[in-house]
Coordinates of C-alpha atoms in Angstrom, one line a residue:
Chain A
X1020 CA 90.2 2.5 -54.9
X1021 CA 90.3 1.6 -51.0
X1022 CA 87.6 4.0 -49.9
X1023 CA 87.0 6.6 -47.5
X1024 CA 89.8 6.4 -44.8
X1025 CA 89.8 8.3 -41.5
X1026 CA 92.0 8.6 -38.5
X1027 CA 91.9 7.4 -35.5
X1028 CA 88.8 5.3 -35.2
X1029 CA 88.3 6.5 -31.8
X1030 CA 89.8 9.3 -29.4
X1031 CA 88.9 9.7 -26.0
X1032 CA 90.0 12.9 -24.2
X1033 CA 89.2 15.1 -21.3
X1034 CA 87.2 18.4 -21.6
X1035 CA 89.1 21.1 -22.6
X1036 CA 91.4 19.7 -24.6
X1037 CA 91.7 19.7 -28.5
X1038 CA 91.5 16.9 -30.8
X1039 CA 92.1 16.8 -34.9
X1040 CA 90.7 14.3 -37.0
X1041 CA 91.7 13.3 -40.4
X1042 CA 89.7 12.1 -43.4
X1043 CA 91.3 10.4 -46.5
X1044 CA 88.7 10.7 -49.4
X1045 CA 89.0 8.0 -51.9
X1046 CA 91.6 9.3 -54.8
X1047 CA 90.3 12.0 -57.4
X1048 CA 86.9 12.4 -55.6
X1049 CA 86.5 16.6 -55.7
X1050 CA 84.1 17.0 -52.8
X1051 CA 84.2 15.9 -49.4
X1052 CA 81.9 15.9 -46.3
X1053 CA 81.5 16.0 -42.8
X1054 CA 78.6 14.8 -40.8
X1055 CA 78.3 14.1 -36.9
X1056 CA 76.2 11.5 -36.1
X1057 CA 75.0 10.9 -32.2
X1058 CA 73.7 7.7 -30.3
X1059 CA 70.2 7.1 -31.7
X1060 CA 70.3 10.1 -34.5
X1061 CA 71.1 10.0 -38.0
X1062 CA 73.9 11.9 -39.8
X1063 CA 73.7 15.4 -39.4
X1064 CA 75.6 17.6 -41.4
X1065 CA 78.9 20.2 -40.3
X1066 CA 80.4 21.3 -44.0
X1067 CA 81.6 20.4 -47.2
X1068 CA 84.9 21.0 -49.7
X1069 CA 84.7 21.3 -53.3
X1070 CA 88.1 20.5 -54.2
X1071 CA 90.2 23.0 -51.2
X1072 CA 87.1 25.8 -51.2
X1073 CA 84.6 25.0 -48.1
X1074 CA 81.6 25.8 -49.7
X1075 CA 79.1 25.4 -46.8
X1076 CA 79.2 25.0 -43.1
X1077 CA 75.8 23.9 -40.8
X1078 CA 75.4 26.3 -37.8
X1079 CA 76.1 22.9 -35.8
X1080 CA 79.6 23.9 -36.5
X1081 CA 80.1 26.5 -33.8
X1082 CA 83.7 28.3 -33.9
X1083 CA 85.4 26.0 -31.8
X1084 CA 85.1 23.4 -34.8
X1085 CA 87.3 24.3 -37.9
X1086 CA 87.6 22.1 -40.9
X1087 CA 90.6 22.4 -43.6
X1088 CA 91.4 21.0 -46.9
X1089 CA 94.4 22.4 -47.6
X1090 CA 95.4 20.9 -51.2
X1091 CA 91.9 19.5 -52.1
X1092 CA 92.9 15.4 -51.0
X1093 CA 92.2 15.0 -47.1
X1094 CA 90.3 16.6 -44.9
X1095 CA 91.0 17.6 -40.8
X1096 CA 88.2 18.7 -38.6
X1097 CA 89.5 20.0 -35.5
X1098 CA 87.4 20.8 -31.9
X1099 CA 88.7 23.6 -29.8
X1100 CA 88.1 23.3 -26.1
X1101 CA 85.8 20.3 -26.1
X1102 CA 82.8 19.9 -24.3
X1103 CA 80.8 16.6 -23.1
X1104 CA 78.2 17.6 -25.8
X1105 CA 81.2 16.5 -28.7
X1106 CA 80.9 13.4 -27.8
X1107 CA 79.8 11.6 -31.2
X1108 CA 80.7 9.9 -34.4
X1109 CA 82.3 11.9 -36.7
X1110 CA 81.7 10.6 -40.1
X1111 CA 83.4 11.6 -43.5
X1112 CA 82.1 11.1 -47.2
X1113 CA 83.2 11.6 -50.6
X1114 CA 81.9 12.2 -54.0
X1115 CA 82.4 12.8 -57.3
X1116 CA 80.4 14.2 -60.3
X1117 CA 79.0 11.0 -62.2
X1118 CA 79.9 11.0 -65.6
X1119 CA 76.3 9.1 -67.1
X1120 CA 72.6 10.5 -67.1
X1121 CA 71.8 12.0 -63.3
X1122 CA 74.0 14.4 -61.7
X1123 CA 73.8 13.2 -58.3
X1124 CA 76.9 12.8 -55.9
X1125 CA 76.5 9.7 -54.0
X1126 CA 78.9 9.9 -51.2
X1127 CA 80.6 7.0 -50.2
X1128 CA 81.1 7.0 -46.1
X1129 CA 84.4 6.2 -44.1
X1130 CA 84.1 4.2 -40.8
X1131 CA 83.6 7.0 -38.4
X1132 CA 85.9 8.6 -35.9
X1133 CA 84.0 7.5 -32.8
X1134 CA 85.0 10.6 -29.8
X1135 CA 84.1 10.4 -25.9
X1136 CA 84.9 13.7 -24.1
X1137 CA 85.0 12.7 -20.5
Chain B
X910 CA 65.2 23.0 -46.6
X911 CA 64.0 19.6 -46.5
X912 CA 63.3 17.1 -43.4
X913 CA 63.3 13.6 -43.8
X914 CA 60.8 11.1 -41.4
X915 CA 61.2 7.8 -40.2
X916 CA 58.4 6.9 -37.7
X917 CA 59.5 3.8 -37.2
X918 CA 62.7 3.8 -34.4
X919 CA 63.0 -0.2 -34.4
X920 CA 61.1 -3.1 -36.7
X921 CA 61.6 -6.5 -35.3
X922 CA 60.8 -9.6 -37.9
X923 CA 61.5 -13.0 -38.3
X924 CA 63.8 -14.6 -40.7
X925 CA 62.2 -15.3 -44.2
X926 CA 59.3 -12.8 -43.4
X927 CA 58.9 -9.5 -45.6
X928 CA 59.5 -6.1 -44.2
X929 CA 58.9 -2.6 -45.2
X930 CA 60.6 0.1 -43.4
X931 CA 58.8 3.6 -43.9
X932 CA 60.3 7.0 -45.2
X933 CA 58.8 10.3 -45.7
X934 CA 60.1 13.2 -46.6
X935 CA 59.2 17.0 -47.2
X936 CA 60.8 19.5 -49.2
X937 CA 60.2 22.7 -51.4
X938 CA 62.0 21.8 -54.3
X939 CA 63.1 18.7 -55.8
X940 CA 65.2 15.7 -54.0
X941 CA 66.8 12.8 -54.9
X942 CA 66.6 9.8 -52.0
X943 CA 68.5 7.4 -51.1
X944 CA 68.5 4.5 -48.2
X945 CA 71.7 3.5 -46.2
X946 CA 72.4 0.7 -44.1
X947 CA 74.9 1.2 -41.1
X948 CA 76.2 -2.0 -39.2
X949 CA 77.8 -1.5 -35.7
X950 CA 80.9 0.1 -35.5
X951 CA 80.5 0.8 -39.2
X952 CA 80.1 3.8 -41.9
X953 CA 77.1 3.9 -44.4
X954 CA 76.8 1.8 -46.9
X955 CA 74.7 2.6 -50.1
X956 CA 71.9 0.1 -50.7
X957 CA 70.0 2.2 -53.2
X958 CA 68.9 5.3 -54.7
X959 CA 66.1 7.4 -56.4
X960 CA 67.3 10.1 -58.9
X961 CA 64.6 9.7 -61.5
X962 CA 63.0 7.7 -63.8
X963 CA 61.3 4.4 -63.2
X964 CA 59.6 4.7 -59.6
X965 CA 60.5 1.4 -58.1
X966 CA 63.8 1.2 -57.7
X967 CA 66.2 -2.1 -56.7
X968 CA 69.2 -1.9 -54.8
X969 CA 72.1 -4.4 -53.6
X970 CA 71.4 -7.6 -51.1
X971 CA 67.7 -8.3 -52.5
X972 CA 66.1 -4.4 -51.1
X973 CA 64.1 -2.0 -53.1
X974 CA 62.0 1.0 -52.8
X975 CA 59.1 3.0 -54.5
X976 CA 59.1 6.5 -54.7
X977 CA 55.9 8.2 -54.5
X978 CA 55.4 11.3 -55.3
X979 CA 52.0 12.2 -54.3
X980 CA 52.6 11.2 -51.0
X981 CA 56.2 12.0 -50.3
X982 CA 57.0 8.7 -49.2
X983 CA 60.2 6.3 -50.0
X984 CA 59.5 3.4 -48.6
X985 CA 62.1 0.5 -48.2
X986 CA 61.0 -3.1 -48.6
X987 CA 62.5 -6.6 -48.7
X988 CA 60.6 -10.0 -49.7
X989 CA 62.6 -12.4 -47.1
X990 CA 64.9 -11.0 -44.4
X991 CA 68.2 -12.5 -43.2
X992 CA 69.8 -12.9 -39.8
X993 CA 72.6 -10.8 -41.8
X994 CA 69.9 -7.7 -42.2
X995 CA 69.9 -7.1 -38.7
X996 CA 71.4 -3.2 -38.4
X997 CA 70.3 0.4 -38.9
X998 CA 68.9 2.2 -41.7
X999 CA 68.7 5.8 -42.9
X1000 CA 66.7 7.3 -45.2
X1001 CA 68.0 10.4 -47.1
X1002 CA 67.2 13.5 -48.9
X1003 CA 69.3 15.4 -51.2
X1004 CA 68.6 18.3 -53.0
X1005 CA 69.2 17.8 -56.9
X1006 CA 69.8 21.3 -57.4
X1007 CA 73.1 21.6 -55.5
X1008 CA 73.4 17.4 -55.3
X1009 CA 75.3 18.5 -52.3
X1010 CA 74.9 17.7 -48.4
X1011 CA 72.8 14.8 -47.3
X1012 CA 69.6 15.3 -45.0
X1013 CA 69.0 12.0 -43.0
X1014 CA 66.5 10.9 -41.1
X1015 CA 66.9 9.6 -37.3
X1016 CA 66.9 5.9 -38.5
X1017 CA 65.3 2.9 -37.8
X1018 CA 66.6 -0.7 -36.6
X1019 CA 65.8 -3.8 -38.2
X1020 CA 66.1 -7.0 -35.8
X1021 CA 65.9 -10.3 -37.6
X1022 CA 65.3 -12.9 -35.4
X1023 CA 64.9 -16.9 -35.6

């Protein structure tokens, strides 16, 4: 089990131009999230997989951001045409059912794509 | 829907002294909560949750919280800070119906000083 893994740990790039980010949730883990978080926020939520099936997207996630999961193991989030107002830390979690008493999905958090649109 | 609160943006405190960082939270139907703690440059890291059961709950390097239902509160406290404590925390809501996405709150730092 080496965790959450996403790449690369930070992009820069000019306005305009697309960027694709990659999350590798740790191994077997069935759902997986994205959140952007900005300076001074907490985590806000985009969407979420349940094995390759996105089962719910925030309205943060306008149509220039599209997320995949194409075989249910990583994750890419990719920004269309970005804008000054990307500019954030794109963070990635993974869960899994738990198997004793309590049915909650504590997500376990990769480092963070840190992005600066300039 | 729920929203998460955390009125205090920064708690400075002294090494060895006792802190409590605050959490509220309102919602329509039932949550579990959590607390996180990010370091720079760093995801979240788990320190402990609330899913039911015993109110007071302990989590990992010496933290625990009380859930209190009657007045939607999840506070965080720790008897003796370390220099090492020093980073942000998040309080969260999740609802246990779905157990899916995570509702934060905007965080507050902890500065432990000398």
């Amino acid at each position: 089990d080496t965790g959450v893994s996403q790449n690369p740990r930070h992009k820069i790039t000019k306005r305009g131009q697309n960027v694709t980010f990659r999350c590798d949730p740790i191994s077997e883990h069935n759902r997986l999230y994205w959140y952007r978080q900005t300076l001074g926020q907490g985590p806000e939520f985009l969407t979420y997989f349940q094995n390759e099936a996105q089962l719910e997207k925030s309205r943060l996630l306008s149509d220039r951001f599209s997320a995949e999961r194409p075989k249910g193991s990583f994750s890419t989030l990719e920004i269309q045409r970005t804008e000054q107002g990307d500019s954030a830390m794109y963070l990635c979690a993974s869960s899994s059912p738990r198997r004793e008493q309590g049915s909650s999905y504590e997500q376990y958090f990769g480092p963070g794509t840190r992005l600066t649109v300039t | 829907a729920q929203s998460v609160t955390q009125l205090d943006s920064q708690v400075p405190v002294f090494e060895e002294a006792p802190v409590e960082l605050r959490c509220n939270y309102s919602s329509s139907v039932s949550v579990y909560l959590f607390w996180y703690v990010q370091y720079p440059n760093q995801g979240l890291q788990l320190l402990l949750k609330y899913l039911s059961g015993s109110t007071l709950v302990k989590g990992i390097n010496g933290f625990e919280a009380e859930f209190n239902k009657s007045q939607t509160s999840f506070h965080l406290r720790k008897p003796s800070v370390h220099i090492s404590d020093t980073a942000e925390y998040f309080c969260a809501a999740q609802n246990t119906g779905t157990a899916s996405k995570l509702t934060f709150g905007t965080g507050t730092r902890l500065q432990v000083t000398l």
